Coordinates of C-alpha atoms in Angstrom, one line a residue:
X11 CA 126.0 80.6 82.0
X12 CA 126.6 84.0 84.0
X13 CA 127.6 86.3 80.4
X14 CA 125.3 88.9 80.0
X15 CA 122.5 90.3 81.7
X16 CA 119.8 91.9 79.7
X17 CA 117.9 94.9 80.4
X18 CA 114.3 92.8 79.9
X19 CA 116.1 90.4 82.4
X20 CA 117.0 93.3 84.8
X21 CA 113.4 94.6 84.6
X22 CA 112.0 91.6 85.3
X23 CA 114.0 91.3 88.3
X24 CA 113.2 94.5 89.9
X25 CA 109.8 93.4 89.5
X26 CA 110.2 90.0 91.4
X27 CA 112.2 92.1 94.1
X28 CA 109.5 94.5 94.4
X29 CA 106.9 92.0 94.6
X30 CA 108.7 89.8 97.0
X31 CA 108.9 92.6 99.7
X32 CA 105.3 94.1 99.1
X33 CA 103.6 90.3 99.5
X34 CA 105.7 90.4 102.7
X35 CA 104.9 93.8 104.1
X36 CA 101.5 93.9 103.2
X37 CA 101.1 90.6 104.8
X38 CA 102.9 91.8 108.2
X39 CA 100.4 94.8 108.0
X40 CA 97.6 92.9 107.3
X41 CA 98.0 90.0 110.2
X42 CA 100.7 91.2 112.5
X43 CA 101.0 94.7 113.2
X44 CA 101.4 96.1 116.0
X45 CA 103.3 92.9 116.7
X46 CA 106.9 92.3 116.4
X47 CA 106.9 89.9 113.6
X48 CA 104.7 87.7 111.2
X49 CA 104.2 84.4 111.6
X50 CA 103.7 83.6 107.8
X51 CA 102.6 80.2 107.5
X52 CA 99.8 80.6 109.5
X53 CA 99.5 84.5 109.0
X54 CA 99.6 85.5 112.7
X55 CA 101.5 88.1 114.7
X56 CA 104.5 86.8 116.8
X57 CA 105.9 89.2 120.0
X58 CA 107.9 88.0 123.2
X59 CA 107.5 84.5 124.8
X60 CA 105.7 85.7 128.0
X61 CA 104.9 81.8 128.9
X62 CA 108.4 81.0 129.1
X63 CA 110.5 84.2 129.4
X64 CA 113.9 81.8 129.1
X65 CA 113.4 81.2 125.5
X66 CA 115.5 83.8 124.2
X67 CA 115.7 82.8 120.4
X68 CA 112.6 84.9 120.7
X69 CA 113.0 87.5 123.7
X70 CA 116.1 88.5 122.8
X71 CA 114.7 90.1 119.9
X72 CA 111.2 90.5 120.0
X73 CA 110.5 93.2 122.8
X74 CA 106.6 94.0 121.9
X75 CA 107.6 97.3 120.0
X76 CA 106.4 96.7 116.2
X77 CA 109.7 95.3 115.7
X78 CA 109.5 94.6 111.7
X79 CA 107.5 97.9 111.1
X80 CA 111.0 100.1 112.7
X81 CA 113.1 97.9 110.8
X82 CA 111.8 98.5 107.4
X83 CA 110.9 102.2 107.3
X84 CA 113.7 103.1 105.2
X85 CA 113.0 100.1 102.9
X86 CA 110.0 102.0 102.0
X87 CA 112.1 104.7 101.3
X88 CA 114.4 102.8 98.7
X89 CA 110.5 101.2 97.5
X90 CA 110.4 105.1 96.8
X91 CA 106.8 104.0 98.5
X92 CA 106.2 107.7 100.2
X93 CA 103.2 107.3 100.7
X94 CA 103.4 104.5 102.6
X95 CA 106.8 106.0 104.5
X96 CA 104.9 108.7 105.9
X97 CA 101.8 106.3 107.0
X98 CA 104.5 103.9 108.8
X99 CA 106.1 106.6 110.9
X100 CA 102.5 108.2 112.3
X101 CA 102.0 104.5 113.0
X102 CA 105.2 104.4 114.7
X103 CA 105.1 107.7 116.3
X104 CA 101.4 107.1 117.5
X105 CA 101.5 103.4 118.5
X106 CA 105.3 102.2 119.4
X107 CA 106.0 102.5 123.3
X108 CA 109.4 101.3 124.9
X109 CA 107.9 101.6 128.2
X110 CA 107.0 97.6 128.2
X111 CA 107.4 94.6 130.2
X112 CA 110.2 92.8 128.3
X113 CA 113.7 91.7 128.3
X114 CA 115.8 92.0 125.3
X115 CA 119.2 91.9 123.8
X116 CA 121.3 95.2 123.9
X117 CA 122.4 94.8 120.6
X118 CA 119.4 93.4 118.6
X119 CA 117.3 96.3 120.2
X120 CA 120.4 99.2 118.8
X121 CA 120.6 97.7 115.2
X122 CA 117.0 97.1 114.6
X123 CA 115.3 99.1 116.4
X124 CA 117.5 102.0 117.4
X125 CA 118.5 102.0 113.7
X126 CA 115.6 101.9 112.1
X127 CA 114.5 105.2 114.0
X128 CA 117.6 106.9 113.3
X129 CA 117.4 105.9 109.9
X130 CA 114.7 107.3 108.5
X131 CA 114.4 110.4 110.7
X132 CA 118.3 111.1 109.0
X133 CA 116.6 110.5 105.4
X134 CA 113.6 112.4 106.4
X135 CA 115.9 115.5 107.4
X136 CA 118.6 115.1 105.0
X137 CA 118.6 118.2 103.2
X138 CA 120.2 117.3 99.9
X139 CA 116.7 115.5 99.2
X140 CA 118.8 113.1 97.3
X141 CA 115.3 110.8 97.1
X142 CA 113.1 114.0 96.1
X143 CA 111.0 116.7 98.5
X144 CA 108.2 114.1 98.6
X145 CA 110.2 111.9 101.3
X146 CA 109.3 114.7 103.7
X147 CA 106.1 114.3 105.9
X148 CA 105.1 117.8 106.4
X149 CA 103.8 117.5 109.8
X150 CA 107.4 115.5 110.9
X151 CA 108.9 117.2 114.3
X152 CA 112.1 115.0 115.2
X153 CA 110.1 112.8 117.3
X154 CA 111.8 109.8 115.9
X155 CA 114.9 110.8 117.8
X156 CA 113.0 111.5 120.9
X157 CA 111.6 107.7 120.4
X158 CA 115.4 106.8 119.9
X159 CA 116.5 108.4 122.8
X160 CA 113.9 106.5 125.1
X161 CA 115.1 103.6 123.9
X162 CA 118.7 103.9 124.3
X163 CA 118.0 105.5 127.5
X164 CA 116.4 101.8 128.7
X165 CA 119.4 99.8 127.1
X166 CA 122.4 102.7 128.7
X167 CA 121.9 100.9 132.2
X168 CA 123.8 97.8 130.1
X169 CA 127.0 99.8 129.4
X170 CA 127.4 102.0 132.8
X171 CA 126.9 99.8 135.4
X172 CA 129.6 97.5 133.9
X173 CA 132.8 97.4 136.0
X174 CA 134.4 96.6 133.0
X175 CA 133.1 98.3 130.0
X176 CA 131.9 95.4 128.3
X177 CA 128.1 96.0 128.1
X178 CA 125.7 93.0 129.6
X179 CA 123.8 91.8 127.0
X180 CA 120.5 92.3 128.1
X181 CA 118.3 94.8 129.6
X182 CA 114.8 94.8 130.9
X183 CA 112.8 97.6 129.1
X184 CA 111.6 99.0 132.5
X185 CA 113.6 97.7 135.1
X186 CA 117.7 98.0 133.9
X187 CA 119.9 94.7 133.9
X188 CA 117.9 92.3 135.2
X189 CA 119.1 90.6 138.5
X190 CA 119.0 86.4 139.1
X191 CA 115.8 86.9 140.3
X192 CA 113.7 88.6 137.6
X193 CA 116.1 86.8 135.0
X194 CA 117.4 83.5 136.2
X195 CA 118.0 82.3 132.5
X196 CA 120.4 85.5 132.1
X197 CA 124.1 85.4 131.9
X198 CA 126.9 87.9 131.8
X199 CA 128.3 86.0 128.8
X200 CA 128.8 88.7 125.7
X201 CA 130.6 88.4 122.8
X202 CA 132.3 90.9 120.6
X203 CA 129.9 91.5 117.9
X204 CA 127.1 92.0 120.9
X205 CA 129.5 94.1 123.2
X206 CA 131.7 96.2 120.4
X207 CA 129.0 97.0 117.7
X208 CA 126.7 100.0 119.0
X209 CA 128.7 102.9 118.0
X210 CA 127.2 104.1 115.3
X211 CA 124.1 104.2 116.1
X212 CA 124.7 105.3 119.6
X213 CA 127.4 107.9 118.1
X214 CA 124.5 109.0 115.6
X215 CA 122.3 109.4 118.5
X216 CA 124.4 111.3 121.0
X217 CA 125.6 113.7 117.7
X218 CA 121.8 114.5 117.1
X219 CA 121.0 115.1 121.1
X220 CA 123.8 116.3 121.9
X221 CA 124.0 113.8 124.7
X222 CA 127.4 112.3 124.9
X223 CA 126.5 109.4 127.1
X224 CA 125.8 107.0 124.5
X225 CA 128.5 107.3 122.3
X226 CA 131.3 107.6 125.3
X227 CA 129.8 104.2 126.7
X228 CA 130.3 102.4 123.0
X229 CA 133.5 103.6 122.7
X230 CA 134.2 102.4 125.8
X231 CA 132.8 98.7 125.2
X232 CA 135.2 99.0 121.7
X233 CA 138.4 100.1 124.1
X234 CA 137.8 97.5 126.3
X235 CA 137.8 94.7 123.9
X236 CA 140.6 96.2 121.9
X237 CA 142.8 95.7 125.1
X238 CA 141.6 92.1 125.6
X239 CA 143.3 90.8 122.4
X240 CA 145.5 87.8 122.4
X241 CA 149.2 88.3 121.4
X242 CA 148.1 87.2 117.9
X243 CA 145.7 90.2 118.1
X244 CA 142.7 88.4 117.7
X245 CA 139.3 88.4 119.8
X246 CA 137.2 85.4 121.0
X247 CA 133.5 84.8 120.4
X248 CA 132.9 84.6 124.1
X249 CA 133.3 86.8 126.6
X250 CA 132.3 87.2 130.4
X251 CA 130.9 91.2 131.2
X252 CA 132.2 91.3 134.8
X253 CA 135.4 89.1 134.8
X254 CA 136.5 90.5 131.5
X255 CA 137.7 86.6 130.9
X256 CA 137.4 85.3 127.6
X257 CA 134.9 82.1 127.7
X258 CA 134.8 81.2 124.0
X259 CA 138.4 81.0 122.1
X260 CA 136.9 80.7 118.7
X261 CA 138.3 83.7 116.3
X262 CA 136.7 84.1 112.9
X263 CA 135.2 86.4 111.0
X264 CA 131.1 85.0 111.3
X265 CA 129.2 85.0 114.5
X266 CA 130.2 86.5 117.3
X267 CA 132.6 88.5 115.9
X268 CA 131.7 89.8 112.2
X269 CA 129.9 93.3 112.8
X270 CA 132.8 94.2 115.1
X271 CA 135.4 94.4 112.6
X272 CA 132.6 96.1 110.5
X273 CA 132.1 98.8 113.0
X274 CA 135.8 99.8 113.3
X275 CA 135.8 100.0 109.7
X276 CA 132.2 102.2 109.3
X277 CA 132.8 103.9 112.4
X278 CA 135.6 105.7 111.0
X279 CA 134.0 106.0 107.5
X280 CA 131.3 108.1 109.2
X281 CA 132.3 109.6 112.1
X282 CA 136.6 110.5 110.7
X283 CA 138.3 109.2 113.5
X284 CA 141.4 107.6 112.5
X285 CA 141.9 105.4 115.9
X286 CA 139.2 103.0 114.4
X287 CA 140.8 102.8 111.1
X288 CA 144.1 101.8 112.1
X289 CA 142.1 99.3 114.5
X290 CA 140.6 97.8 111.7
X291 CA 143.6 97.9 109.6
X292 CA 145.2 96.0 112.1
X293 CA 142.9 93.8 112.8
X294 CA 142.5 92.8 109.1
X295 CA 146.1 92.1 108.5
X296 CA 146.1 89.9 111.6
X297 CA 142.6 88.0 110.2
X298 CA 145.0 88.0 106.5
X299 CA 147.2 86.2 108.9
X300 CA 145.8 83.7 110.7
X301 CA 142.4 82.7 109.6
X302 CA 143.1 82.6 106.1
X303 CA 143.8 79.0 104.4
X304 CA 144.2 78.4 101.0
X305 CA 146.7 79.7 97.7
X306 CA 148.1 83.0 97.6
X307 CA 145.9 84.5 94.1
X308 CA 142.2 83.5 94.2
X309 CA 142.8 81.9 91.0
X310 CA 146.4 80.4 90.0
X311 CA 148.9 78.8 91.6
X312 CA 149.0 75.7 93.9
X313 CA 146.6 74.8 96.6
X314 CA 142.4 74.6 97.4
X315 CA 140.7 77.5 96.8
X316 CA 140.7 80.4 99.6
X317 CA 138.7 80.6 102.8
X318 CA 138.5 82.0 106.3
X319 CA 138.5 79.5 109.1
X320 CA 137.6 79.5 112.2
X321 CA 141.0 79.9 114.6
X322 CA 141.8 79.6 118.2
X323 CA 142.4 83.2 119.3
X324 CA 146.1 82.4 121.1
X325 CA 147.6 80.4 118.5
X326 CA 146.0 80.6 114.9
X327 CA 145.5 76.8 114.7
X328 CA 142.1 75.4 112.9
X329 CA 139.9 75.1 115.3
X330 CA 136.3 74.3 113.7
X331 CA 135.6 72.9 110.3
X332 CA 132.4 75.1 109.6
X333 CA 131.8 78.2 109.0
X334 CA 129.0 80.1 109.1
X335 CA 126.2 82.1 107.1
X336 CA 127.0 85.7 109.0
X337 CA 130.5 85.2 107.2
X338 CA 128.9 85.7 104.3
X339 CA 128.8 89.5 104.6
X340 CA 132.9 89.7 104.7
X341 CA 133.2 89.9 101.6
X342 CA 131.2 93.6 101.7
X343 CA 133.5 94.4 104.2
X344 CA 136.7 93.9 102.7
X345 CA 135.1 95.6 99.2
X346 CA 134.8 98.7 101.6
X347 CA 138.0 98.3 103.0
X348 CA 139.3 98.5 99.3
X349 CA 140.4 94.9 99.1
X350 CA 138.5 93.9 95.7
X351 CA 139.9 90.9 94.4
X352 CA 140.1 89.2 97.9
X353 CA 136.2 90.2 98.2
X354 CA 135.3 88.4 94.8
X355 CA 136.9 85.3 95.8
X356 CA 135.5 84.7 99.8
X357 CA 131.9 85.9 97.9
X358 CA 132.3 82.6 95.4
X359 CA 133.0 80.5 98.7
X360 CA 129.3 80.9 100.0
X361 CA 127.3 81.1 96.0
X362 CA 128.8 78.0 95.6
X363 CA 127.7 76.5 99.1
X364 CA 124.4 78.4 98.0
X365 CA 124.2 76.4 94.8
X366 CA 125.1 73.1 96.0
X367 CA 121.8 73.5 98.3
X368 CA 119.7 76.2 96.7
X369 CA 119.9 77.9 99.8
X370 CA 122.7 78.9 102.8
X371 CA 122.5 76.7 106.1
X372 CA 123.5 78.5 108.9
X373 CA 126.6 76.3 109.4
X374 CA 128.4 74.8 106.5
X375 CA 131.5 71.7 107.3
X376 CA 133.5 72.5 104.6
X377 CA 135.5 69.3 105.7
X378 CA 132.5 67.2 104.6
X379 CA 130.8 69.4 102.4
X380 CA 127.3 69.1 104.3
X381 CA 125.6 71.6 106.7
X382 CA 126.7 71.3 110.0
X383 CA 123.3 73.6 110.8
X384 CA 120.7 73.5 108.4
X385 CA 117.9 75.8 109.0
X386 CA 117.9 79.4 106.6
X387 CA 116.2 82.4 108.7
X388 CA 115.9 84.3 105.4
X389 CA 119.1 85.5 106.3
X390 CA 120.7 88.5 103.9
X391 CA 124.3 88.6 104.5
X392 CA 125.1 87.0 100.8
X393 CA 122.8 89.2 98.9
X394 CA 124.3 92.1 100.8
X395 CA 127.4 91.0 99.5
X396 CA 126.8 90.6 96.1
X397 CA 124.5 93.6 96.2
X398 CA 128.0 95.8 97.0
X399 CA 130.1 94.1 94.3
X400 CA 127.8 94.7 91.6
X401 CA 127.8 98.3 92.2
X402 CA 131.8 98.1 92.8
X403 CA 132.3 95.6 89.9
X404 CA 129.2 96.3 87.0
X405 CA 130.4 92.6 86.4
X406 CA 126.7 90.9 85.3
X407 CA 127.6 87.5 86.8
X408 CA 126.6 89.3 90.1
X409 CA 122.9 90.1 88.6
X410 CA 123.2 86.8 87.6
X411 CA 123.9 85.8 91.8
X412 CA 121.1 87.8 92.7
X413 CA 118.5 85.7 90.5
X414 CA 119.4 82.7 91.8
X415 CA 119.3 84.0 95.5
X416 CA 115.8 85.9 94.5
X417 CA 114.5 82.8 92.7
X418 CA 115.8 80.5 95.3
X419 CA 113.7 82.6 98.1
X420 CA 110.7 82.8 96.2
X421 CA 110.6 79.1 95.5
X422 CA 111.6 77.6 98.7
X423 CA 110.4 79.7 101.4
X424 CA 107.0 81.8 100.0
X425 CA 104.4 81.0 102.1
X426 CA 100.5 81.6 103.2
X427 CA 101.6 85.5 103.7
X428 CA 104.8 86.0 104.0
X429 CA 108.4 84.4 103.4
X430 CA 109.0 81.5 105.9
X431 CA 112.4 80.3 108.1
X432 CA 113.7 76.9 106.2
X433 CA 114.6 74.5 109.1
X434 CA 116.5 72.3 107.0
X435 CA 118.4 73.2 103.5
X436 CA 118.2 69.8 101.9
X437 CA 114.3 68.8 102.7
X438 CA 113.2 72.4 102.7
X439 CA 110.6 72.2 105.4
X440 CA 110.0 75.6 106.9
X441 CA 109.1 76.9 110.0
X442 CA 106.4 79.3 111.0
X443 CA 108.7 82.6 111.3
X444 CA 109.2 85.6 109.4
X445 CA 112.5 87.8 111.2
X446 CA 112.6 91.5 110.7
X447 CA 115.8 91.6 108.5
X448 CA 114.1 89.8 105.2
X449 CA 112.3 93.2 105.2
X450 CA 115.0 95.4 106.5
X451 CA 117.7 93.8 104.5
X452 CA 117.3 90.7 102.3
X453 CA 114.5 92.7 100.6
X454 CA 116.3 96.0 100.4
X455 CA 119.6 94.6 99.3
X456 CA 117.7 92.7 95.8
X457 CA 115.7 95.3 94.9
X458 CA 118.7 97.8 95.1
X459 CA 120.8 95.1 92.7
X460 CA 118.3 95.3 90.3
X461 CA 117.4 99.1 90.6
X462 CA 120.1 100.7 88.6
X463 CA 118.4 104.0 88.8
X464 CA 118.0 104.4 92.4
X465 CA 119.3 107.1 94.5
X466 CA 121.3 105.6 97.0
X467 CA 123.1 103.6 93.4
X468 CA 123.8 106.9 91.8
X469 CA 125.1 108.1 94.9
X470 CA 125.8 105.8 97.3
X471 CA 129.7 106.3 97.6
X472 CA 129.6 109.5 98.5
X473 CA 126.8 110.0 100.5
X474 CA 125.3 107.0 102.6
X475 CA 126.5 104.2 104.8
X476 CA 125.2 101.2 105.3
X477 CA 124.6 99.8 109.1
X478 CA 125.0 96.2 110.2
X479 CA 121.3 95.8 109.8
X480 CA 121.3 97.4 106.2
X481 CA 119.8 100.6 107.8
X482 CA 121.0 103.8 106.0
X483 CA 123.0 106.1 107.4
X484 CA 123.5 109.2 105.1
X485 CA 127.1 111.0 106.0
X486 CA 126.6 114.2 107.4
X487 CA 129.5 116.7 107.7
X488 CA 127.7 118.2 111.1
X489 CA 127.3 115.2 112.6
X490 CA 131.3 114.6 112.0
X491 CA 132.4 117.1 113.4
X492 CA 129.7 117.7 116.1
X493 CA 131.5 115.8 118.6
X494 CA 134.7 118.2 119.1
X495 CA 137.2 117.6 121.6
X496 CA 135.2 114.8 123.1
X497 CA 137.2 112.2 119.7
X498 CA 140.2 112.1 121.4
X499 CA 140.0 112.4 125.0
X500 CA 141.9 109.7 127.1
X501 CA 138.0 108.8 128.9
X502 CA 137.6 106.4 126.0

């Protein structure tokens, strides 16, 4: 069933990937820009929840700043769409203002929107031109990173007026951290992944401005939680900003927690500093530790197949029977962390759960084999992963993975204009919402399995980094070594 993988097969593949993100993007353009996102069932445009500020499934990500345009810039870039590239900054440049009545999530706001800025003004400026000359508006003047500074300027106030360290986790665009009485509904409740995740964009940032502000606060926030770890040395998913008290005991490696690890691990990919290497070395071992269950070898000897569980954080004892969908990009981590074999096996734990339903609920009980969460927000944390062991592997059965997650999205979620949010796995009834990350992600990560002669796959090792939110980060010596004695001063 998953042999070999034929070049007619391939082609036709990059085709469907190609066509899948243009009916999407044109469709955004078309019905929904300069809103945040499409609503693709009924092909309208979706920003913040002014009539009830509270509902922050919404307002934590939407903030009225063309949120899905930002995201996917670079996606144009992998498209090779220049054209297009160059149109969608001006339109970024012209239109986007941060300067807007909204309250939204510190870290929603620095991966996709921070991100995406910093993103495509590296590729635009990147002089080994890796995706040709032609990638180059001719009129472009940095004003990306001014636009990235203005917004990391607004979401700053989060991080320094912190007692602690811990950053709250949101900001009002205009106003700082919002007080009880222009945000009733907000809490100083954080959890790792929110608090411990901005580093490299906020590193990238401070490197290009020279503005060390951002990237001493995010070290910070990392410090903090670093010292808050139980004697096991693992985190919780919850956390309180100004007691520094853990609220949630939970310890896995899905939400709350995932893009933490991943930063430690990226952060000193791209920026050299061995603190946050050994971090995430130990903090791997310790995951190895406690949260795995299962037989020794992936596939021989005694015992159900492995998995990572969900743990409490004192005592390494089972504390859920789910896990969940984020969890599903692990297995890219622990390929960059060098860690194949263990990689291949957590990947077959969510294809299969993919298979059994056709797609991935959010939350999966492994102890009754039925979602525990059904809905599917287009998510692309398993493509990402298979994406990274293809190009690791060259084994076809992951072309043959991407199929059935391409085919899967295209038969199950295509809607009016645009790709819809499946509330429930096992009827497949959607609902009327489109998030940013099938564009800046899902998308990008399927066409890239299937591209075998794009740039970032012939170089991709050795010159670019992927972010959290699938934006690319191409590794730049200056912006390594930029930050001087600042790396290991005792402020952090």
């Amino acid at each position: 069933m998953f042999g070999t993988f034929t070049e007619n097969e391939r082609i036709e593949m990059l085709k469907l990937a190609k066509e899948t993100f243009i009916f999407a993007y044109d469709n955004y353009m078309k019905h929904a820009f300069p809103a945040d996102e499409l609503n693709p069932v009924y092909c309208r445009g979706r920003g913040p929840d002014f009539d009830d500020p509270s509902n922050i499934n919404i307002n934590d990500v939407l903030g009225n700043y063309s949120l899905t345009l930002i995201d996917t810039l670079d996606t144009l870039v992998v498209m090779r769409n220049y054209s297009e590239f160059h149109r969608a900054v001006k339109l970024v440049i012209d239109t986007v203002n941060f300067d807007n009545d909204a309250i939204v999530q510190v870290f929603e706001a620095t991966i996709r929107v921070l991100g995406g800025l910093l993103s495509a003004h590296l590729l635009i400026t990147d002089n080994r031109l890796l995706f040709g000359p032609d990638i180059r508006p001719p009129w472009y003047n940095n004003e990306l990173v001014s636009l990235a500074k203005d917004l990391a300027e607004r979401l700053l106030p989060a991080l320094e007026t912190s007692s602690t360290g811990l950053p709250y986790p949101r900001v009002h665009l205009r106003e700082g951290v919002p007080n009880s009485t222009l945000c009733h509904w907000c809490k100083s409740e954080t959890c790792p992944a929110g608090a411990g995740s901005l580093l490299l964009e906020f590193g990238i940032l401070s490197r290009l401005t020279g503005d060390f502000r951002f990237e001493i606060a995010a070290k910070r926030a990392i410090n903090t939680l670093w010292g808050l770890r139980a004697k096991t040395g693992l985190l919780g998913n919850s956390i309180d900003v100004e007691s520094a008290e853990w609220l949630g005991e939970i310890s896995g490696i899905g939400a709350g927690i995932d893009s933490f690890y991943e930063y430690l691990l990226k952060s000193w990919i791209y920026f050299g500093e061995q603190t946050y290497w050994e971090m995430f070395k130990e903090s791997y071992d310790k995951i190895k530790i406690y949260n795995r269950r299962g037989r020794q070898y992936c596939n021989s000897g005694i015992g159900q197949h492995p998995m990572y569980v969900n743990v409490n954080m004192h005592n390494g004892r089972t504390m859920t029977t789910w896990i969940d969908a984020l969890a599903a990009a692990w297995p890219a981590v622990q390929l960059l962390a060098g860690d194949v074999e263990e990689s291949i096996c957590t990947h077959m734990v969510f294809f299969n759960i993919w298979r059994k339903f056709g797609l991935l609920p959010e939350r999966y009980n492994w102890h009754q084999s039925e979602p525990e969460l059904s809905f599917y927000p287009l998510r692309p944390e398993l493509a990402e992963s298979t994406y990274q062991l293809y190009q690791a592997t060259k084994n076809p059965f992951y072309l043959h993975v991407g199929r059935t997650i391409l085919e899967s999205i295209n038969k199950y979620t295509r809607s009016n204009c645009g790709y819809a949010t499946v509330h429930d796995v096992q009827e497949k009834s959607l609902e009327d919402r489109m998030e940013s990350f099938f564009l800046s992600e899902t998308c990008k990560y399927l066409y890239l399995l299937f591209d075998k002669e794009n740039p970032l796959n012939k170089h991709s090792n050795e010159y670019y980094l992927f972010s959290t939110e699938g934006h690319i980060f191409p590794l730049n010596n200056e912006l390594r070594n930029v930050f001087g004695s600042f790396s290991s001063s005792s402020q952090f």
